[in-house]
Coordinates of N, CA and C in Angstrom, one line a residue:
M1 N 7.8 -0.8 52.3 CA 9.4 -0.6 52.6 C 10.2 -0.2 51.5
H2 N 10.1 -0.8 50.2 CA 10.8 -0.2 49.1 C 10.6 1.0 48.6
Y3 N 9.4 1.6 48.9 CA 9.0 3.0 48.5 C 9.6 3.9 49.5
F4 N 9.9 3.6 50.9 CA 10.6 4.3 51.8 C 12.0 4.6 51.4
I5 N 12.8 3.5 50.9 CA 14.1 3.4 50.3 C 14.1 4.2 49.2
L6 N 12.9 4.1 48.3 CA 12.8 5.1 47.1 C 13.3 6.5 47.5
I7 N 12.5 6.9 48.5 CA 12.7 8.3 49.1 C 14.0 8.7 49.2
V8 N 14.5 7.8 50.2 CA 15.9 8.2 50.6 C 17.0 8.0 49.6
L9 N 16.7 7.1 48.7 CA 17.8 6.9 47.6 C 17.5 7.4 46.2
A10 N 16.4 8.3 46.1 CA 16.0 8.6 44.8 C 17.1 9.4 44.1
P11 N 18.0 10.2 44.4 CA 19.0 10.8 43.7 C 19.8 9.6 43.1
L12 N 20.2 8.7 44.0 CA 21.0 7.7 43.5 C 20.4 6.8 42.3
F13 N 19.1 6.5 42.4 CA 18.5 5.7 41.5 C 18.2 6.4 40.2
I14 N 18.0 7.5 40.2 CA 18.0 8.6 39.2 C 19.4 8.6 38.4
L15 N 20.5 8.8 39.0 CA 21.8 8.7 38.5 C 22.1 7.5 37.9
Q16 N 21.9 6.4 38.5 CA 22.1 5.0 38.0 C 21.3 4.9 36.7
G17 N 19.9 5.0 36.8 CA 19.2 5.0 35.7 C 19.5 5.8 34.6
K18 N 20.2 6.8 34.6 CA 20.7 7.8 33.4 C 21.9 7.1 32.9
R19 N 22.7 6.5 33.9 CA 23.8 5.8 33.4 C 23.6 4.5 32.5
V20 N 22.6 3.7 33.1 CA 22.2 2.6 32.5 C 21.7 3.0 30.8
K21 N 20.9 3.8 31.1 CA 20.1 4.4 29.5 C 21.3 4.9 28.7
R22 N 22.3 5.4 29.0 CA 23.4 6.1 28.2 C 24.4 4.8 27.6
S23 N 24.6 3.9 28.6 CA 25.6 2.8 28.3 C 25.0 1.7 27.9
A24 N 23.7 1.2 28.0 CA 23.2 0.1 27.6 C 23.2 -0.1 26.2
P25 N 23.7 -1.4 25.5 CA 23.7 -1.7 24.4 C 22.4 -1.7 23.6
R26 N 22.2 -1.2 22.5 CA 20.7 -1.1 21.8 C 20.7 -2.2 20.9
L27 N 19.8 -3.3 21.3 CA 19.7 -4.4 20.5 C 18.3 -4.2 19.4
A28 N 18.4 -4.7 18.3 CA 17.2 -4.4 17.5 C 16.3 -5.4 17.7
E29 N 14.9 -5.1 17.2 CA 13.9 -6.1 17.2 C 14.2 -7.3 16.2
A30 N 13.8 -8.4 16.5 CA 14.1 -9.4 15.5 C 13.7 -9.3 14.3
Q31 N 14.4 -9.8 13.1 CA 13.9 -9.6 11.9 C 13.0 -10.7 11.5
G32 N 12.2 -10.6 10.2 CA 11.3 -11.3 9.9 C 10.1 -11.0 9.7
E33 N 9.1 -11.9 9.1 CA 7.9 -11.5 8.9 C 7.0 -11.3 10.1
R34 N 6.0 -10.3 10.1 CA 5.3 -10.0 11.4 C 3.9 -10.7 11.3
A35 N 3.7 -11.3 10.1 CA 2.2 -11.9 9.8 C 2.4 -13.0 8.8
G36 N 1.6 -14.1 9.1 CA 1.8 -15.2 8.2 C 1.1 -16.2 8.5
Q37 N 1.4 -17.6 7.9 CA 0.6 -18.9 8.2 C 1.4 -19.9 8.3
S38 N 1.2 -20.8 9.1 CA 2.1 -22.1 9.4 C 1.2 -23.3 9.6
G39 N 1.5 -24.5 9.3 CA 0.8 -25.6 9.7 C -0.5 -25.9 9.0
Q40 N -1.2 -27.1 9.2 CA -2.4 -27.4 8.6 C -3.4 -27.9 9.7
G41 N -4.6 -27.8 9.2 CA -5.7 -28.3 10.0 C -6.6 -27.1 10.3
K42 N -7.3 -27.1 11.4 CA -8.3 -26.2 11.6 C -7.7 -25.0 11.8
P43 N -8.3 -23.6 11.2 CA -7.7 -22.2 11.3 C -7.5 -22.1 12.8
F44 N -6.6 -21.3 13.0 CA -6.5 -20.7 14.5 C -5.7 -19.5 14.3
S45 N -6.1 -18.6 14.9 CA -5.8 -17.0 14.9 C -5.0 -16.4 16.1
L46 N -3.7 -16.2 15.9 CA -2.8 -15.9 17.1 C -2.3 -14.4 16.9
L47 N -2.3 -13.7 18.0 CA -1.6 -12.5 18.1 C -0.7 -12.6 19.3
V48 N 0.6 -12.1 18.9 CA 1.5 -11.8 20.0 C 1.8 -10.4 20.3
F49 N 1.6 -9.7 21.3 CA 1.3 -8.4 21.4 C 2.3 -7.9 22.7
G50 N 2.6 -6.7 22.6 CA 3.4 -5.9 23.6 C 4.7 -5.3 23.4
D51 N 5.6 -5.4 24.2 CA 6.9 -4.8 24.3 C 8.1 -5.3 23.4
S52 N 9.1 -4.8 24.0 CA 10.5 -5.4 23.1 C 10.7 -6.8 23.1
A53 N 10.4 -7.4 24.4 CA 10.3 -8.9 24.3 C 9.5 -9.6 23.4
A54 N 8.2 -9.0 23.4 CA 7.3 -9.5 22.3 C 7.8 -9.3 20.9
A55 N 8.6 -8.2 20.7 CA 9.2 -8.1 19.4 C 10.3 -8.9 19.0
G56 N 10.8 -9.5 20.0 CA 11.9 -10.4 19.8 C 13.3 -9.9 20.1
V57 N 13.5 -8.8 20.6 CA 14.7 -8.2 21.2 C 15.6 -9.3 21.7
G58 N 16.8 -9.5 21.3 CA 17.7 -10.5 22.0 C 18.1 -11.8 21.1
V59 N 17.3 -11.9 20.0 CA 17.5 -12.8 18.9 C 17.5 -12.1 17.6
E60 N 18.1 -12.7 16.8 CA 18.2 -12.2 15.4 C 17.0 -12.2 14.5
H61 N 16.3 -13.4 14.6 CA 15.2 -13.7 13.8 C 13.8 -14.1 14.6
Q62 N 12.7 -13.7 13.9 CA 11.4 -14.0 14.7 C 11.2 -15.5 14.8
S63 N 11.8 -16.3 13.9 CA 11.8 -17.8 14.2 C 12.4 -18.3 15.5
K64 N 13.1 -17.5 16.0 CA 13.9 -17.8 17.4 C 13.2 -17.1 18.4
A65 N 12.2 -16.2 18.4 CA 11.6 -15.4 19.3 C 10.3 -15.9 19.7
L66 N 9.5 -15.1 20.5 CA 8.3 -15.6 21.0 C 7.4 -16.1 20.0
L67 N 7.3 -15.0 19.0 CA 6.3 -15.2 18.0 C 6.6 -16.6 17.2
G68 N 7.7 -16.9 16.9 CA 8.1 -18.2 16.1 C 7.8 -19.5 16.9
V69 N 8.3 -19.4 18.1 CA 8.1 -20.4 19.0 C 6.7 -20.9 19.1
V70 N 5.9 -19.9 19.6 CA 4.6 -20.1 19.8 C 3.8 -20.7 18.7
S71 N 4.0 -20.1 17.4 CA 3.4 -20.3 16.2 C 3.6 -21.7 15.7
Q72 N 4.9 -22.1 15.9 CA 5.3 -23.6 15.3 C 4.8 -24.5 16.3
S73 N 4.9 -24.3 17.6 CA 4.2 -25.0 18.5 C 2.7 -25.3 18.2
L74 N 2.1 -24.5 18.0 CA 0.6 -24.6 17.7 C 0.4 -25.3 16.5
A75 N 1.4 -24.9 15.6 CA 1.2 -25.4 14.0 C 1.1 -26.9 13.9
E76 N 1.6 -27.5 15.0 CA 1.6 -29.1 15.1 C 0.1 -29.8 15.0
L77 N -0.8 -28.7 15.4 CA -2.1 -29.0 15.7 C -3.1 -28.4 14.6
Y78 N -2.6 -27.1 14.3 CA -3.6 -26.0 13.7 C -2.8 -25.6 12.5
Q79 N -3.6 -24.9 11.7 CA -3.4 -24.1 10.7 C -3.1 -22.6 11.3
V80 N -2.2 -22.2 11.6 CA -1.9 -21.0 12.4 C -2.0 -19.7 11.7
N81 N -2.6 -18.7 11.8 CA -3.0 -17.5 11.1 C -2.1 -16.6 12.3
W82 N -0.8 -16.2 12.1 CA -0.2 -15.5 13.2 C 0.1 -14.0 12.7
R83 N 0.1 -13.2 13.8 CA 0.6 -11.8 13.7 C 1.3 -11.4 15.0
L84 N 2.2 -10.5 14.9 CA 3.0 -9.6 15.7 C 2.8 -8.3 15.7
L85 N 2.2 -7.7 16.8 CA 2.1 -6.3 17.2 C 2.9 -6.0 18.5
A86 N 3.9 -5.5 18.2 CA 4.7 -5.1 19.3 C 6.0 -4.1 18.9
R87 N 6.3 -3.3 20.1 CA 7.4 -2.3 19.7 C 8.2 -2.1 20.9
S88 N 9.3 -1.9 20.8 CA 10.6 -1.8 21.7 C 10.3 -0.5 22.5
G89 N 10.3 -0.5 23.9 CA 9.9 0.8 24.9 C 8.6 1.0 25.0
Y90 N 7.8 0.3 24.6 CA 6.3 0.5 24.9 C 5.9 -0.1 26.1
N91 N 5.2 1.1 26.9 CA 4.5 0.7 28.1 C 3.1 0.4 27.8
T92 N 2.4 -0.1 28.7 CA 1.1 -0.6 28.5 C -0.1 0.4 27.9
E93 N 0.2 1.8 28.4 CA -0.6 2.7 27.8 C -0.4 3.0 26.2
K94 N 1.1 2.9 25.8 CA 1.3 3.2 24.5 C 0.8 2.0 23.7
A95 N 0.9 0.8 24.2 CA 0.5 -0.5 23.7 C -1.0 -0.5 23.3
L96 N -1.8 0.2 24.1 CA -3.2 0.2 24.2 C -3.6 1.0 23.0
R97 N -2.7 2.1 22.7 CA -3.0 3.1 21.6 C -2.6 2.3 20.3
M98 N -1.6 1.6 20.3 CA -1.2 0.9 19.2 C -2.2 -0.3 18.8
L99 N -2.9 -0.7 19.7 CA -3.9 -1.8 19.6 C -5.0 -1.1 18.9
Q100 N -5.5 -0.2 19.5 CA -6.7 0.7 18.9 C -6.5 1.2 17.5
K101 N -5.3 1.6 17.3 CA -5.2 2.0 15.6 C -5.2 0.8 14.9
E102 N -4.7 -0.2 15.5 CA -4.8 -1.5 14.6 C -6.1 -2.1 14.3
L103 N -6.9 -2.0 15.3 CA -8.2 -2.5 15.1 C -9.2 -1.6 14.5
L104 N -8.8 -0.3 14.5 CA -9.4 0.8 13.6 C -9.3 0.4 12.2
A105 N -8.0 0.1 11.9 CA -7.5 -0.5 10.3 C -8.0 -1.8 9.9
A106 N -8.2 -2.6 11.0 CA -8.8 -4.0 10.6 C -9.9 -4.4 11.4
P107 N -10.9 -3.8 11.4 CA -12.1 -3.9 12.3 C -12.7 -5.4 12.3
E108 N -12.5 -6.2 11.2 CA -12.9 -7.5 11.1 C -11.9 -8.3 11.7
L109 N -10.9 -8.1 12.3 CA -10.1 -9.1 13.1 C -10.7 -9.8 14.1
Q110 N -10.4 -11.2 14.0 CA -11.0 -12.0 15.0 C -9.8 -13.1 15.5
L111 N -9.7 -13.2 16.8 CA -8.5 -13.9 17.4 C -8.9 -15.1 18.1
D112 N -8.2 -16.2 18.2 CA -8.5 -17.3 19.0 C -7.6 -17.2 20.3
A113 N -6.6 -16.6 20.1 CA -5.6 -16.4 21.4 C -4.7 -15.3 21.2
V114 N -4.3 -14.5 22.4 CA -3.3 -13.4 22.4 C -2.5 -13.8 23.4
V115 N -1.3 -13.6 23.2 CA 0.0 -13.8 24.1 C 0.5 -12.3 24.3
V116 N 0.6 -12.0 25.7 CA 0.7 -10.5 26.0 C 2.2 -10.5 26.9
S117 N 3.1 -9.4 26.2 CA 4.1 -9.3 27.1 C 4.2 -7.8 27.5
L118 N 4.1 -7.5 28.3 CA 4.0 -5.8 29.0 C 4.2 -5.9 30.5
G119 N 4.8 -4.7 30.9 CA 5.0 -4.5 32.2 C 6.4 -4.0 32.6
V120 N 7.4 -4.3 31.9 CA 8.9 -4.0 32.3 C 9.0 -2.3 32.2
N121 N 8.3 -1.7 31.0 CA 8.7 -0.5 31.0 C 7.6 0.4 31.8
D122 N 6.5 -0.2 32.3 CA 5.8 0.2 33.4 C 6.5 0.3 34.5
V123 N 7.2 -0.7 34.9 CA 7.9 -0.8 36.2 C 9.0 0.5 36.2
L124 N 9.4 0.4 35.1 CA 10.6 1.7 35.0 C 10.1 3.0 35.0
S125 N 8.8 3.3 35.0 CA 8.2 4.5 35.0 C 7.6 4.8 36.5
P126 N 7.0 5.9 36.7 CA 6.5 6.1 38.2 C 5.1 5.6 38.2
L127 N 4.7 4.9 37.2 CA 3.1 4.3 37.2 C 2.8 3.5 38.5
S128 N 1.8 3.5 39.1 CA 1.4 2.6 40.3 C 1.0 1.3 39.7
A129 N 1.2 0.3 40.5 CA 0.6 -1.0 40.0 C -0.8 -0.9 40.0
K130 N -1.6 -0.1 40.8 CA -3.0 -0.3 40.7 C -3.2 0.5 39.5
T131 N -2.9 1.4 39.0 CA -3.2 2.1 37.6 C -2.7 1.3 36.5
W132 N -1.6 0.4 36.7 CA -1.2 -0.5 35.6 C -2.3 -1.7 35.4
I133 N -2.8 -2.2 36.5 CA -4.0 -3.2 36.7 C -5.2 -2.6 35.7
K134 N -5.7 -1.2 36.0 CA -6.8 -0.7 35.2 C -6.4 -0.7 33.8
Q135 N -5.1 -0.5 33.3 CA -4.7 -0.6 31.9 C -4.8 -1.8 31.5
Q136 N -4.4 -2.9 32.1 CA -4.7 -4.4 31.8 C -6.0 -4.8 31.6
R137 N -6.9 -4.2 32.5 CA -8.4 -4.6 32.3 C -8.9 -4.0 31.1
M138 N -8.4 -2.7 30.8 CA -8.9 -2.0 29.5 C -8.3 -2.9 28.5
L139 N -7.3 -3.3 28.4 CA -6.6 -4.2 27.4 C -7.4 -5.4 27.1
V140 N -7.6 -6.0 28.0 CA -8.6 -7.2 27.9 C -9.9 -7.1 27.6
E141 N -10.6 -5.9 27.9 CA -11.9 -5.6 27.4 C -11.6 -5.2 26.0
L142 N -10.8 -4.7 25.6 CA -10.7 -4.1 24.2 C -10.6 -5.5 23.2
L143 N -9.6 -6.4 23.8 CA -9.3 -7.6 22.9 C -10.5 -8.4 23.0
T144 N -11.2 -8.7 23.8 CA -12.4 -9.6 23.9 C -13.6 -9.0 23.3
Q145 N -13.7 -7.8 23.2 CA -15.1 -7.0 22.7 C -14.9 -6.8 21.2
Q146 N -13.6 -6.4 20.7 CA -13.4 -6.0 19.5 C -12.9 -7.3 18.7
T147 N -12.3 -8.4 19.2 CA -11.8 -9.6 18.4 C -12.4 -10.6 18.8
G148 N -13.2 -10.8 19.7 CA -14.1 -12.1 20.1 C -13.0 -13.1 20.9
C149 N -11.6 -12.7 21.2 CA -10.9 -13.4 21.9 C -11.1 -13.8 23.1
Q150 N -11.1 -15.1 23.5 CA -11.4 -15.6 25.0 C -10.2 -16.3 25.7
R151 N -9.0 -16.3 25.0 CA -7.9 -17.0 25.5 C -6.8 -15.9 25.5
L152 N -6.6 -15.2 26.7 CA -5.5 -14.3 26.7 C -4.5 -14.7 27.5
I153 N -3.2 -15.0 27.3 CA -2.1 -15.4 28.0 C -1.3 -14.2 28.4
I154 N -1.4 -13.8 29.7 CA -0.8 -12.6 30.2 C 0.5 -13.1 30.9
T155 N 1.5 -12.7 30.6 CA 2.9 -13.1 31.0 C 3.4 -12.1 32.1
R156 N 3.7 -12.7 33.3 CA 4.2 -12.0 34.4 C 5.4 -11.0 34.0
V157 N 5.5 -9.9 34.9 CA 6.7 -9.1 34.6 C 7.9 -10.1 35.0
P158 N 9.0 -10.0 34.3 CA 10.2 -10.9 34.7 C 10.7 -10.3 35.9
P159 N 11.5 -11.3 36.5 CA 12.1 -10.8 37.8 C 13.3 -9.7 37.7
M160 N 12.9 -8.6 37.6 CA 14.0 -7.4 37.3 C 15.2 -7.2 38.1
G161 N 15.0 -8.0 39.3 CA 16.0 -8.1 40.4 C 17.2 -9.0 39.9
D162 N 17.1 -9.5 38.9 CA 18.0 -10.5 38.1 C 18.6 -10.2 36.8
F163 N 18.2 -9.0 36.6 CA 18.7 -8.4 35.1 C 20.2 -7.9 35.5
P164 N 21.1 -8.6 34.9 CA 22.7 -8.2 34.9 C 22.9 -6.8 34.6
L165 N 22.2 -6.3 33.6 CA 22.3 -4.9 33.2 C 22.5 -4.0 34.3
L166 N 21.4 -4.1 35.3 CA 20.9 -3.1 36.2 C 22.1 -3.2 37.5
P167 N 22.7 -1.9 37.9 CA 23.5 -2.0 39.1 C 22.7 -2.1 40.4
Q168 N 23.2 -2.5 41.2 CA 22.6 -2.1 42.7 C 22.9 -0.7 43.1
P169 N 21.9 -0.2 44.0 CA 20.8 -0.8 44.5 C 19.6 -0.9 43.6
L170 N 19.7 0.0 42.5 CA 18.6 0.2 41.6 C 18.0 -1.4 41.2
R171 N 18.8 -2.3 41.0 CA 18.3 -3.6 40.8 C 17.5 -4.2 41.8
W172 N 17.9 -4.0 42.9 CA 17.1 -4.4 44.1 C 15.7 -3.8 44.1
F173 N 15.7 -2.4 43.8 CA 14.5 -1.8 44.0 C 13.4 -2.1 42.9
L174 N 14.0 -2.2 41.7 CA 13.3 -2.8 40.5 C 12.7 -4.3 40.7
G175 N 13.5 -5.0 41.3 CA 13.2 -6.3 41.6 C 11.9 -6.3 42.5
K176 N 12.1 -5.6 43.5 CA 10.9 -5.4 44.4 C 9.5 -4.8 43.7
R177 N 9.9 -3.8 42.9 CA 8.6 -3.1 42.3 C 7.9 -4.1 41.3
S178 N 8.7 -5.0 40.6 CA 8.2 -5.9 39.5 C 7.6 -7.1 40.3
Q179 N 7.9 -7.2 41.6 CA 7.1 -8.5 42.4 C 5.9 -7.8 42.8
E180 N 5.8 -6.5 43.1 CA 4.6 -5.8 43.5 C 3.6 -5.7 42.4
F181 N 4.0 -5.3 41.1 CA 3.2 -5.5 39.9 C 2.6 -6.9 39.9
N182 N 3.5 -8.0 40.0 CA 3.1 -9.3 39.7 C 2.0 -9.9 40.9
R183 N 2.0 -9.3 42.0 CA 1.0 -9.7 42.9 C -0.3 -9.2 42.6
H184 N -0.4 -7.7 42.2 CA -1.7 -7.3 41.6 C -2.0 -8.1 40.3
L185 N -1.0 -8.4 39.4 CA -1.6 -9.2 38.3 C -2.2 -10.5 38.6
A186 N -1.6 -11.1 39.5 CA -2.0 -12.5 39.9 C -3.4 -12.4 40.4
R187 N -3.7 -11.3 41.4 CA -5.1 -11.3 41.7 C -6.0 -10.9 40.7
Y188 N -5.5 -10.0 39.8 CA -6.7 -9.7 38.7 C -6.8 -10.9 37.8
V189 N -5.9 -11.6 37.4 CA -5.9 -12.8 36.4 C -6.9 -13.9 37.1
A190 N -6.8 -14.0 38.4 CA -7.5 -15.0 39.2 C -8.7 -14.8 39.2
S191 N -9.5 -13.6 39.0 CA -10.7 -13.2 39.0 C -11.2 -13.2 37.6
E192 N -10.3 -13.4 36.4 CA -10.6 -13.1 35.0 C -10.6 -14.5 34.2
P193 N -11.8 -15.1 34.1 CA -11.6 -16.5 33.2 C -11.4 -16.4 31.9
R194 N -11.3 -15.2 31.3 CA -10.7 -15.1 30.0 C -9.1 -15.1 29.9
C195 N -8.4 -15.0 30.9 CA -7.1 -14.8 31.1 C -6.5 -16.0 31.8
T196 N -5.2 -16.3 31.4 CA -4.2 -17.1 32.0 C -2.9 -16.6 32.3
L197 N -2.4 -16.5 33.6 CA -1.2 -16.1 34.0 C -0.1 -16.9 33.6
L198 N 0.8 -16.5 32.8 CA 2.0 -17.2 32.4 C 3.2 -17.0 33.3
D199 N 3.7 -18.0 34.1 CA 4.5 -17.8 35.3 C 5.8 -18.5 35.0
F200 N 6.9 -17.8 35.0 CA 8.3 -18.3 35.0 C 9.0 -18.5 36.3
G201 N 8.3 -18.3 37.4 CA 9.1 -18.3 38.6 C 9.7 -17.0 39.0
E202 N 10.2 -17.0 40.2 CA 10.6 -15.9 40.9 C 12.3 -15.6 40.5
Q203 N 12.9 -16.4 39.7 CA 14.3 -16.2 39.3 C 14.5 -16.6 37.9
L204 N 15.6 -15.8 37.5 CA 16.1 -15.8 36.0 C 17.5 -16.2 35.7
D205 N 17.8 -17.1 35.1 CA 19.0 -17.4 34.8 C 19.7 -16.4 34.0
S206 N 20.7 -15.6 34.5 CA 21.3 -14.4 33.7 C 22.1 -14.9 32.5
K207 N 22.6 -16.2 32.6 CA 23.4 -16.6 31.5 C 22.5 -16.8 30.2
A208 N 21.2 -17.0 30.5 CA 20.3 -17.3 29.3 C 19.8 -16.1 28.6
M209 N 20.2 -14.9 29.1 CA 19.6 -13.5 28.7 C 20.4 -13.2 27.5
A210 N 20.0 -12.2 26.9 CA 20.7 -11.6 25.8 C 21.9 -10.8 26.0
S211 N 22.8 -10.5 25.2 CA 24.1 -9.9 25.4 C 24.0 -8.5 26.1
D212 N 22.8 -8.0 26.0 CA 22.5 -6.5 26.7 C 22.3 -6.8 28.3
G213 N 22.0 -8.1 28.8 CA 21.8 -8.1 30.2 C 20.5 -7.8 30.4
F214 N 19.6 -7.4 29.5 CA 18.4 -7.1 30.0 C 17.1 -7.7 29.1
H215 N 17.4 -8.1 28.0 CA 16.4 -9.0 27.3 C 16.4 -10.4 27.1
P216 N 15.5 -11.1 26.9 CA 15.7 -12.6 26.7 C 16.5 -13.2 25.9
G217 N 17.2 -14.2 26.0 CA 18.1 -14.9 24.9 C 17.3 -15.9 24.3
A218 N 17.8 -16.7 23.3 CA 17.2 -17.8 22.6 C 16.5 -18.9 23.6
V219 N 17.3 -19.3 24.4 CA 16.7 -20.4 25.5 C 15.5 -19.8 26.2
I220 N 15.6 -18.7 26.8 CA 14.3 -18.2 27.4 C 13.1 -18.0 26.4
Y221 N 13.3 -17.5 25.3 CA 12.1 -17.5 24.3 C 11.9 -18.7 24.2
Q222 N 12.7 -19.9 23.9 CA 12.2 -21.0 23.5 C 11.2 -21.7 24.7
D223 N 11.7 -21.6 25.8 CA 11.0 -22.0 27.2 C 9.6 -21.2 27.3
W224 N 9.6 -19.8 27.1 CA 8.6 -19.0 27.1 C 7.5 -19.4 25.9
G225 N 7.9 -19.5 24.7 CA 7.1 -19.7 23.8 C 6.4 -21.0 23.8
Q226 N 7.0 -22.4 24.3 CA 6.5 -23.6 24.6 C 5.6 -23.4 25.7
A227 N 5.7 -22.7 26.7 CA 4.9 -22.5 28.0 C 3.5 -21.7 27.5
A228 N 3.8 -20.9 26.7 CA 2.6 -20.1 26.1 C 1.8 -20.9 25.5
A229 N 2.4 -21.6 24.7 CA 1.6 -22.6 23.6 C 0.7 -23.6 24.4
K230 N 1.5 -24.1 25.4 CA 0.8 -25.2 26.3 C -0.4 -24.5 27.1
A231 N -0.1 -23.2 27.4 CA -1.3 -22.7 28.3 C -2.4 -22.2 27.3
I232 N -2.2 -22.0 26.1 CA -3.3 -21.7 24.9 C -4.0 -22.9 25.0
L233 N -3.4 -24.2 24.9 CA -4.2 -25.3 24.6 C -4.8 -25.8 25.9
Q234 N -4.4 -25.6 26.9 CA -5.0 -25.9 28.2 C -6.2 -25.0 28.5
H235 N -6.0 -23.8 28.1 CA -7.1 -22.6 28.5 C -8.4 -23.3 28.0
K236 N -9.5 -23.1 29.2 CA -10.9 -23.4 28.9 C -11.6 -22.2 28.4
Q237 N -12.2 -22.5 27.2 CA -13.1 -21.1 26.8 C -14.1 -20.9 27.7
V238 N -14.4 -19.5 27.6 CA -15.3 -19.1 28.5 C -16.9 -19.4 28.0

């Protein structure tokens, strides 16, 4: 149904998209180290991977971002060797290329867990949900085969229909499209024992978002990071 509406309202969506891109505030990625060590105990290697949300856009420092919250939560039990590999604006295809380059530069890298944040920029593109899932499969295979990781925490695409920055009816359309991507993602993860789907529900508190109305704020990062750490600890190794 929403693709029929896309055909009818395509000129309006294009116009609204251009206006949003031109007028949206440009927030920087969170400052701070992108690799380090926290805690004591058994060594545990963690990678946070993906797009601008993974990079901490919306908060000033990595300690308040996804990386900081996950690593500090795990550091209560482990000596966490953490690293961040993320870039603003990256879709899954670009993120895959970034990961391939990283693994070529560090072929010895071994990981105990990966937290993935990807999908928003794919929803914003003409990419189909089926093609996106193929890219997700490629990502999972690359990480497991090259790093030995058997715990991949895949974050659902956020409910873009709740993003305050987006005008109607573009917001409605992207909300429906993000739901479609998530349905495909849920089916894939259900068949993949190496993955856990991290679900924040179907609604988002717009007051908890960053000042740009598009990225997470500190409260969302805190909840997200704690949920990711819990999912890592509960995930059964293959």
